[in-house]
Short mmCIF file of C-alpha atoms in Angstrom, two decimals:
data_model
loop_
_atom_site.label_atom_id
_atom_site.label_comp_id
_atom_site.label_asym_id
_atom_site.label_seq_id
_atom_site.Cartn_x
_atom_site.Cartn_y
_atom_site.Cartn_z
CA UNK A 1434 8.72 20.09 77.34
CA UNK A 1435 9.78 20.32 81.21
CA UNK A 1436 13.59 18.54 81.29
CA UNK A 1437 13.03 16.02 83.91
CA UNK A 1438 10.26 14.79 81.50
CA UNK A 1439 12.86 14.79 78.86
CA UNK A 1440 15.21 12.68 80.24
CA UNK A 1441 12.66 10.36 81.78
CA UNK A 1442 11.08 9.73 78.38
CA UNK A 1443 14.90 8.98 77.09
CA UNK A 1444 15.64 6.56 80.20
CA UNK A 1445 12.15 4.95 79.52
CA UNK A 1446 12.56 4.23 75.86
CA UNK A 1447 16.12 2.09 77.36
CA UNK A 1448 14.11 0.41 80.10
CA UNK A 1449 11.67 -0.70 77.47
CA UNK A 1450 14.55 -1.83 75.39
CA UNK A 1451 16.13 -3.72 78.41
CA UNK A 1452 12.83 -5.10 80.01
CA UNK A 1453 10.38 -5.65 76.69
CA UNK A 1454 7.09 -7.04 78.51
CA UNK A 1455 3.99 -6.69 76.99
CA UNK A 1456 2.54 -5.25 80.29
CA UNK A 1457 4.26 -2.29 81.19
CA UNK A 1458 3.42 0.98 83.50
CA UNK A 1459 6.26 3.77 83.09
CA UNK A 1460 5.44 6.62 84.93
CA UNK A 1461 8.09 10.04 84.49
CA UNK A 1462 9.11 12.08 87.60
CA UNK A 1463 6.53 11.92 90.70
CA UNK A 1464 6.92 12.66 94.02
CA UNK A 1465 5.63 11.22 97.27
CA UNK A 1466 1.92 12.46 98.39
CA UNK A 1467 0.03 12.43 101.37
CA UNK A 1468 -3.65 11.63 101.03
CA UNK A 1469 -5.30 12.17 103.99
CA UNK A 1470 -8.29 9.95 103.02
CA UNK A 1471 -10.50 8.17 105.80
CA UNK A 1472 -10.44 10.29 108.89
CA UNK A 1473 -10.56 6.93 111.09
CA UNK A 1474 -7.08 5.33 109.20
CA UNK A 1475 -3.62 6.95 109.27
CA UNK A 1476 -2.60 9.20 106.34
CA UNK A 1477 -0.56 7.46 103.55
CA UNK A 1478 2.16 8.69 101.89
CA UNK A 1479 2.25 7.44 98.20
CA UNK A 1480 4.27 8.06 95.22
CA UNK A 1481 2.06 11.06 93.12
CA UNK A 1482 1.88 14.02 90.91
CA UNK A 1483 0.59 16.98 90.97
CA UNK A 1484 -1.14 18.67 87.46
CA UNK A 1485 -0.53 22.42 87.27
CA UNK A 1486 -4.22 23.81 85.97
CA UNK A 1487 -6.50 21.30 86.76
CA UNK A 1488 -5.39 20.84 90.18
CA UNK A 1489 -5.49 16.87 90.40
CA UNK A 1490 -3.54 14.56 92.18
CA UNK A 1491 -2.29 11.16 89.87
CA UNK A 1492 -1.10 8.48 92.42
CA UNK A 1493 1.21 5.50 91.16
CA UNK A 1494 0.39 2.61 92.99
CA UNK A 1495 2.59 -0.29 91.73
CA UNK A 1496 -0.03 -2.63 90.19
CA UNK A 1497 0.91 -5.92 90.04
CA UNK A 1498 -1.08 -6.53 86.54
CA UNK A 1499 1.85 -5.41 84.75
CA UNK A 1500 5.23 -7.10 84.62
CA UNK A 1501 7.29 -3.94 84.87
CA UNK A 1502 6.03 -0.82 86.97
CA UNK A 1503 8.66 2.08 87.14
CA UNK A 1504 8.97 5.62 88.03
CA UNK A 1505 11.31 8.08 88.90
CA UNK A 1506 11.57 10.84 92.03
CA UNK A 1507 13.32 13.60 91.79
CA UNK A 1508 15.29 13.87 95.71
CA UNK A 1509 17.60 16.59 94.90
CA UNK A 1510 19.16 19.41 92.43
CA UNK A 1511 23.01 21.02 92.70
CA UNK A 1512 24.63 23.42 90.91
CA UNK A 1513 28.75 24.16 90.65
CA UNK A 1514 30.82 26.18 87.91
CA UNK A 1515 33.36 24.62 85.80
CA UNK A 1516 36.06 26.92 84.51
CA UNK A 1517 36.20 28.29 81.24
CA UNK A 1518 33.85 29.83 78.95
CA UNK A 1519 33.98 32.73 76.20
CA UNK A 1520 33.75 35.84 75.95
CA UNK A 1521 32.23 37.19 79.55
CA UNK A 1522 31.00 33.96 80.90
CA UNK A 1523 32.19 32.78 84.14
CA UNK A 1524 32.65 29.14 83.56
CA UNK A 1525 29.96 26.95 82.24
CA UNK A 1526 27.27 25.70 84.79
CA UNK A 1527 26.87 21.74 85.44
CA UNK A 1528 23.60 21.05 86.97
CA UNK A 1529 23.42 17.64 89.14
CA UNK A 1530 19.64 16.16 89.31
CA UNK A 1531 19.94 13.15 91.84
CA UNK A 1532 17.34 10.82 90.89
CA UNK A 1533 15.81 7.77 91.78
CA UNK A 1534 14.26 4.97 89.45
CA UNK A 1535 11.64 2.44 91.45
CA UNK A 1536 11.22 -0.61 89.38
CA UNK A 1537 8.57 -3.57 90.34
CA UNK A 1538 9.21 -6.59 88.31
CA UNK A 1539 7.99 -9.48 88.35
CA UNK A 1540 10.56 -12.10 87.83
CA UNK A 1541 8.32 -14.69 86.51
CA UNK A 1542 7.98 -12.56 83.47
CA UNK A 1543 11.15 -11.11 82.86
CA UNK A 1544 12.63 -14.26 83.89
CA UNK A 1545 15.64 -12.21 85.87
CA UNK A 1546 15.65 -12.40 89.34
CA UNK A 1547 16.37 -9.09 91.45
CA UNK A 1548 20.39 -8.87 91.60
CA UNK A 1549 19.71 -9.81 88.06
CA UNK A 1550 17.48 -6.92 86.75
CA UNK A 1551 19.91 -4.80 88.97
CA UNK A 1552 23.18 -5.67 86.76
CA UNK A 1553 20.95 -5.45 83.75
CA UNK A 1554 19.56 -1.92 84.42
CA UNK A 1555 23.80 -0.87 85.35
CA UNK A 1556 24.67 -1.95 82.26
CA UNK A 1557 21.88 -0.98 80.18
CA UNK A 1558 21.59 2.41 81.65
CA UNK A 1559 22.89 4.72 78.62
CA UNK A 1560 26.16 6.74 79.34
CA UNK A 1561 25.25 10.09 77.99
CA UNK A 1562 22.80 11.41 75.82
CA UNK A 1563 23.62 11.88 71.91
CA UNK A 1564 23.48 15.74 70.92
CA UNK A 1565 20.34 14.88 68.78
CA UNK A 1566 18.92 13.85 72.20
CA UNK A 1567 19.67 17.10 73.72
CA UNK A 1568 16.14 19.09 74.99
CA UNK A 1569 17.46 21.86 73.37
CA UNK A 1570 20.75 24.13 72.28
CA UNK A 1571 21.66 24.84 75.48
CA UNK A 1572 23.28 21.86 76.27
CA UNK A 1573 26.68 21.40 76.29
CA UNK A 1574 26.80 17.53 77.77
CA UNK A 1575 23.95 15.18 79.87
CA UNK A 1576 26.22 11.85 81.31
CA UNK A 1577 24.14 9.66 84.06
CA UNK A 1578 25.83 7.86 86.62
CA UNK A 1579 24.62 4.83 88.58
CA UNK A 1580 25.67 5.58 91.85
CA UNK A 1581 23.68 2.58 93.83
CA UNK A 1582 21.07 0.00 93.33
CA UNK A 1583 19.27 -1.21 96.15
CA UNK A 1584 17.06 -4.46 95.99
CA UNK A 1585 15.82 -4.78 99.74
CA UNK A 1586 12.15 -4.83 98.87
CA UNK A 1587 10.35 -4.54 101.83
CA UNK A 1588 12.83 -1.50 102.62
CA UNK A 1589 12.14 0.29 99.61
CA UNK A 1590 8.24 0.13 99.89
CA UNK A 1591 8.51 1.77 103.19
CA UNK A 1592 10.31 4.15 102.00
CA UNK A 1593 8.43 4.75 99.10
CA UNK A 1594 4.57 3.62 100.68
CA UNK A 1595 4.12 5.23 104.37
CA UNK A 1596 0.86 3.22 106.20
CA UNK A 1597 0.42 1.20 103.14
CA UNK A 1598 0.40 -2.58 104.03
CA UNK A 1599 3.22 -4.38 102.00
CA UNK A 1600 1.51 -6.20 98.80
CA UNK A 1601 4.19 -7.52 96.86
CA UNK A 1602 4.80 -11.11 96.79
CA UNK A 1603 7.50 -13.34 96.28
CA UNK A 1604 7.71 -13.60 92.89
CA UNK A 1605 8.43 -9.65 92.83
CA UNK A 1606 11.33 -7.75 92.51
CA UNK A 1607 11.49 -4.10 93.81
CA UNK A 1608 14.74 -2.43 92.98
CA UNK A 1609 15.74 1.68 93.76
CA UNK A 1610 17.97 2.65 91.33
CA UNK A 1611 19.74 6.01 92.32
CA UNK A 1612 21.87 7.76 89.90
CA UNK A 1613 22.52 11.22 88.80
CA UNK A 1614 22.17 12.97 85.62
CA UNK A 1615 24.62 15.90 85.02
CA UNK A 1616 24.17 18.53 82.79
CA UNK A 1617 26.41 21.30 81.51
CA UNK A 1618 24.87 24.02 79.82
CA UNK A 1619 24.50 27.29 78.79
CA UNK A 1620 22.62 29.78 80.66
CA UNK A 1621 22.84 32.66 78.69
CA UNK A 1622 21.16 30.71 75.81
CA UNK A 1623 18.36 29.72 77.26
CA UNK A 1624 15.14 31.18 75.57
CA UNK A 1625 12.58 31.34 78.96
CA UNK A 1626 12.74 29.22 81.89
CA UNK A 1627 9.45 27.82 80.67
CA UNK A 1628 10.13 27.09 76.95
CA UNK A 1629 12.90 24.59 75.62
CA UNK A 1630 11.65 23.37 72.77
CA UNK A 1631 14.36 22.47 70.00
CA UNK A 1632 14.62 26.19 67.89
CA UNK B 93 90.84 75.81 69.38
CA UNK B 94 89.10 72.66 70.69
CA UNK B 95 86.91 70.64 68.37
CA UNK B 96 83.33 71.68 69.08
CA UNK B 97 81.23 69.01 70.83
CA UNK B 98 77.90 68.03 69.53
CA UNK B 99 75.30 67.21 71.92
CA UNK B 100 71.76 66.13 71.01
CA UNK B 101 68.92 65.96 73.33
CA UNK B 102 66.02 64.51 73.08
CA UNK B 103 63.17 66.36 74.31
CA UNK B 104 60.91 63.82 76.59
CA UNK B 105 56.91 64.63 76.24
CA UNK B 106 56.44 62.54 79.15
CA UNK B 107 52.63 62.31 80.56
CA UNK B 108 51.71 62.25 84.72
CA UNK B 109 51.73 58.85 85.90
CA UNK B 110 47.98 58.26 88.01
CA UNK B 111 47.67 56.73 90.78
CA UNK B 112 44.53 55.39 91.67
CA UNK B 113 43.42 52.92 94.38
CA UNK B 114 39.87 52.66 93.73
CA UNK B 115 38.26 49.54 92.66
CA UNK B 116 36.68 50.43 89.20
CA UNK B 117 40.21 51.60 88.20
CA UNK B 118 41.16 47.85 87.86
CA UNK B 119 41.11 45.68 84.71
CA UNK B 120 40.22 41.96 84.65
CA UNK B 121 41.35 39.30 82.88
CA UNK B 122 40.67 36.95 79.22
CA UNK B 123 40.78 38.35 75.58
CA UNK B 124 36.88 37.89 75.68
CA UNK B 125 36.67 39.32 72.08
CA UNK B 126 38.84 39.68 69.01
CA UNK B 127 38.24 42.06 65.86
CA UNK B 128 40.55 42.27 63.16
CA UNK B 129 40.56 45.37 60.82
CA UNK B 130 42.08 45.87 57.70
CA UNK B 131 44.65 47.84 57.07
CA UNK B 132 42.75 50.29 54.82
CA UNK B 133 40.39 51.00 57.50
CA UNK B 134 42.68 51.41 60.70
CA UNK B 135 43.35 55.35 60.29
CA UNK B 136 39.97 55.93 60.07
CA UNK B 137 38.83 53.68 63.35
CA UNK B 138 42.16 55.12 64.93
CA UNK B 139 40.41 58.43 64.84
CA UNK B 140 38.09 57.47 67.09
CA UNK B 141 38.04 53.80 68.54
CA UNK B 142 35.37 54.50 70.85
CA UNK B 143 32.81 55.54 68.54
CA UNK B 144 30.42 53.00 67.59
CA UNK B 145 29.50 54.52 64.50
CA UNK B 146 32.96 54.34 63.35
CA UNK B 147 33.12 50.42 63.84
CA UNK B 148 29.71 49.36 62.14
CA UNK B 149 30.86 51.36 59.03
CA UNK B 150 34.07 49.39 58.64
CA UNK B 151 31.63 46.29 60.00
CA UNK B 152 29.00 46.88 57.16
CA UNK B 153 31.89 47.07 54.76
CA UNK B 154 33.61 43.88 55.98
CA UNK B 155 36.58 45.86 56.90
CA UNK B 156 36.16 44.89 60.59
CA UNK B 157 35.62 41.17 61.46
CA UNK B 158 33.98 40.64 65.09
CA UNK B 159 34.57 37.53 66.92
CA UNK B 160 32.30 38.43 69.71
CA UNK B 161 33.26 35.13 72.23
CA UNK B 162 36.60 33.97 72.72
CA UNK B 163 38.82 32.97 75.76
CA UNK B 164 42.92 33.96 75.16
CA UNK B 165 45.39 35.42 76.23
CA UNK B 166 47.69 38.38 75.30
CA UNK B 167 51.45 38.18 76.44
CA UNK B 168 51.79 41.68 76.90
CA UNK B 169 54.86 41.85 74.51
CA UNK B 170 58.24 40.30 74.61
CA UNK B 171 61.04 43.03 74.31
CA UNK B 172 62.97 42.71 71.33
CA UNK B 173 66.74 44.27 72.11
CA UNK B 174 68.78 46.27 70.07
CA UNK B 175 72.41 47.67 70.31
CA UNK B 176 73.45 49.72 73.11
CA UNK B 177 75.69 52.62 73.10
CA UNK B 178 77.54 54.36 75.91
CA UNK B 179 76.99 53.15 79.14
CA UNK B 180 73.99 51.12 78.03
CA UNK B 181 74.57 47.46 77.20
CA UNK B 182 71.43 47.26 74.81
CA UNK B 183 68.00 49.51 74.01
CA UNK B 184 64.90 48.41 73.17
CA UNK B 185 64.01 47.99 69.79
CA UNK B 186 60.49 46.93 70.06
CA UNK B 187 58.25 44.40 71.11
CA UNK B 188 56.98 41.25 70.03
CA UNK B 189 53.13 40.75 70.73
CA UNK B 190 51.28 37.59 71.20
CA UNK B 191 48.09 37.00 71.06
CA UNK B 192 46.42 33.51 71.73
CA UNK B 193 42.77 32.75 71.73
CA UNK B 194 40.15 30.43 71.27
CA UNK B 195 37.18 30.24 69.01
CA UNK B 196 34.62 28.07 69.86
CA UNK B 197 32.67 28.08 66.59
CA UNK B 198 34.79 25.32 64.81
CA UNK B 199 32.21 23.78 62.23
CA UNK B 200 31.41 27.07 60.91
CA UNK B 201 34.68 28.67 60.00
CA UNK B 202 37.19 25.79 58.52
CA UNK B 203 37.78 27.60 55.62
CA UNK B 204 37.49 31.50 56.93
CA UNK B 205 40.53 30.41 58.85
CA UNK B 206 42.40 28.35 55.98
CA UNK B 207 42.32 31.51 54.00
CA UNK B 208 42.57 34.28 56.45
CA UNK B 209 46.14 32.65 57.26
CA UNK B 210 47.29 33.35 53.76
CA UNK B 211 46.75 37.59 54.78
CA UNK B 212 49.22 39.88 56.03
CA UNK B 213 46.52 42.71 56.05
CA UNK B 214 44.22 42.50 59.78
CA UNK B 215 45.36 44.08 62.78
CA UNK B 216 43.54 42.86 65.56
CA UNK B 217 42.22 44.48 68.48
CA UNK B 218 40.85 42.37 71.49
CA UNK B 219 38.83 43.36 74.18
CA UNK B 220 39.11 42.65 77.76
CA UNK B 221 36.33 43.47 80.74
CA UNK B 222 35.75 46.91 80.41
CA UNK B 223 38.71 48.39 77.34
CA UNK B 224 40.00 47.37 74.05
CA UNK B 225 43.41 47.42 72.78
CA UNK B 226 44.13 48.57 69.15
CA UNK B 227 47.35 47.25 67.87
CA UNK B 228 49.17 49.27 64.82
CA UNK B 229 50.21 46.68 62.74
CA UNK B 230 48.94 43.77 60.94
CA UNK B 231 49.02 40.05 62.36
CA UNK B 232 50.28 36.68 61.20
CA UNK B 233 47.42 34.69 61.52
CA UNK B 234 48.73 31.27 62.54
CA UNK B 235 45.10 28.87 63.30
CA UNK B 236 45.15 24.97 64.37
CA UNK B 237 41.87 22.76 66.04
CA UNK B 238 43.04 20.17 68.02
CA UNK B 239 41.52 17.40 68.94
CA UNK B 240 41.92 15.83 72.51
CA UNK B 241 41.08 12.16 74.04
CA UNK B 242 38.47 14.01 76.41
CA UNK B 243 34.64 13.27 75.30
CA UNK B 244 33.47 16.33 77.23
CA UNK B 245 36.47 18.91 75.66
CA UNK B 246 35.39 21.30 73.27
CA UNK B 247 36.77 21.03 69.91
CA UNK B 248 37.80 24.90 69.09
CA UNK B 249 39.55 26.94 66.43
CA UNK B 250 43.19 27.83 68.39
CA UNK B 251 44.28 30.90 66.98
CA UNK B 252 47.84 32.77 67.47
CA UNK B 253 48.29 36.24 66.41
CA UNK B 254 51.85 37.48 66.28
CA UNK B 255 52.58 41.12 65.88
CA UNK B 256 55.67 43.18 65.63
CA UNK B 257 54.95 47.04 66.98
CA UNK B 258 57.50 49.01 69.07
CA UNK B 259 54.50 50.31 71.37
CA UNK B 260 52.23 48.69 73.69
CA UNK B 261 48.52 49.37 72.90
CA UNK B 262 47.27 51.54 74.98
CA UNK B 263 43.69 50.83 76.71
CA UNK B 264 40.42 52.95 75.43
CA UNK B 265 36.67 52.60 76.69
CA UNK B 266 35.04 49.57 74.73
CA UNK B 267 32.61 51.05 72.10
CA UNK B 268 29.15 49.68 73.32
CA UNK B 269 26.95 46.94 70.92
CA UNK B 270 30.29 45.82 68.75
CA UNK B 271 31.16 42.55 70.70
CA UNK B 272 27.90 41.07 71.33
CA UNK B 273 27.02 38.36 69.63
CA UNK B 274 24.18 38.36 67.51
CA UNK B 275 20.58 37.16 68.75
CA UNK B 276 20.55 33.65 69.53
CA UNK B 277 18.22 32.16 66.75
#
């Protein structure tokens, strides 16, 4: 399993926790597409993946049949040492994913409003994972931080929906929730860049 | 008739000091390994350290222990001083050797530790980047695991080695395949 789908499926399993509706779209990592479309309209930029092998594009347009719509993007990846180690390892390596969660709610049904579901999501948003959580061996530590929580909805859709006509009404909340997950692990005991499955 | 004078000299077998400024020449840092080998078995590795074959026999007979990862340090000796005659105010008598390092594989070995303490029969060797010292004599084996505050610190055996030998241990080429540690299953 691909770690970014890991830790979404962990951070998913909370949000349902925090936000139980009945009607509820969780997406994992995506990234924004363009879809050139209609030669006549502008391109749009939309929140997508990609599938490795059969080629298709998945877009994630925030549907307003369900209560709670969330995904996460992936904006960028870092990389320092921290000293220490054994034997002839040069420190350990922490890995920082910055991430971003978009959440649509709509506040009728969760009966938060925005700034609400913001606080909810800081303090519901787990600290670190357990070591049975880990992907696999080669983890020394995974701790999120919240960095910042913006709930400016018309902002976010822009950002998030280029030449897409703002749909949401009222009664929604959109929240960005950026925080980072850093990992320290083990390089040396990683199996194959492709493979971490628990041994 | 004068009393005869008695004068004894020591002859000196003293070895050319090198001098080399080349890169490869220098040594890095951290006890990255530590072996201990029994008593019984040190002659026969002492004949020749560098030779593999020499360390997976006294391996396969659990004469050698290999603790392939560590982090430590080794003190280099502290000079222990002994009386001086004539115009010298002491000599040296020997050294005191230190040898601190860590073992990160604490769940595993509580009770290899709780009775290794107990021996007075493993002298340990450690290796550094590219050599391996040999001491001569057997260790005390002093092991503790603290525990820290920290949620991220590792919780490892600490061990101390303390040896009394009146030489240094002099560097030799790291036998190759001794200190690895075994395939990650």
């Amino acid at each position: 399993m691909n770690f970014l789908d890991h830790i979404t499926d962990r951070l998913n399993d909370r949000l349902i926790g925090l936000f139980p509706c009945e009607r509820r779209q969780a997406f994992g990592v995506v990234k924004l597409i363009r879809l050139n479309g209609d030669k006549s309209a502008k391109p749009k930029t939309v929140p997508g993946a990609y599938q490795i092998g059969t080629k298709n594009v998945n877009t994630y347009i925030i549907d307003d049949r369900f209560s709670v719509n969330s995904y996460f993007r992936l904006t960028s990846m870092s990389a320092r040492r921290v000293p220490g180690g054994y034997g002839d390892e040069n420190g350990r390596i922490v890995l920082t994913h910055n991430i971003a969660l978009i959440l649509c709610a709509n506040m009728e049904d969760v009966g938060l409003r925005d700034d609400e579901i913001a606080l909810a999501i800081q303090f519901g948003f787990p600290d670190r994972l357990s070591p049975d959580q880990y992907p696999s061996r080669d983890f020394y530590s995974i701790v999120f931080n919240v960095n910042t929580i913006q709930v400016a909805a018309e902002q976010i859709f822009r950002e998030e929906f280029t030449n897409v006509d703002f749909f949401l009404g009222p009664e929604h909340a959109l929240l960005k929730v950026n925080f980072t997950v850093e990992s320290t692990m083990n390089k040396k005991c990683f199996q194959s860049l492709c493979n971490t499955e628990k041994v | 008739m004068p009393y005869p004078v008695y004068y004894a000299t020591c002859a000196e077998k003293l070895p050319d000091h090198i001098a080399n400024s080349c890169a490869d020449s220098m040594e890095h840092g951290r006890v990255r390994s530590v072996a201990l080998v029994h008593t019984s078995y040190l002659d026969a590795l002492k004949l020749d350290p560098e030779d593999p074959t020499n360390w997976l026999a006294g391996i396969d007979e659990k004469l050698i222990i290999i603790i392939p990862e560590t982090t430590g340090t080794y003190d280099g000796g502290t000079p222990v001083d002994g009386p001086g005659y004539g115009d010298l105010e002491t000599s040296l008598a020997g050294y005191r050797h230190v040898i601190a390092y860590k073992d990160p594989n604490f769940k595993a070995n509580c009770e290899f530790y709780n009775v290794i303490k107990h021996s007075r029969s493993w002298v340990p060797a450690i290796r550094l980047e590219t050599q391996t010292l040999l001491f001569d004599k057997p260790a005390v084996i002093i092991p503790k695991a603290p525990v820290t505050e920290d949620l991220n610190a590792d919780v490892v055996f600490d061990v101390e080695l303390r040896i009394s030998q009146p030489d240094i241990p002099c560097p030799f080429d790291t036998p190759a395949d001794i200190f690895i540690p075994f395939a990650y299953v």
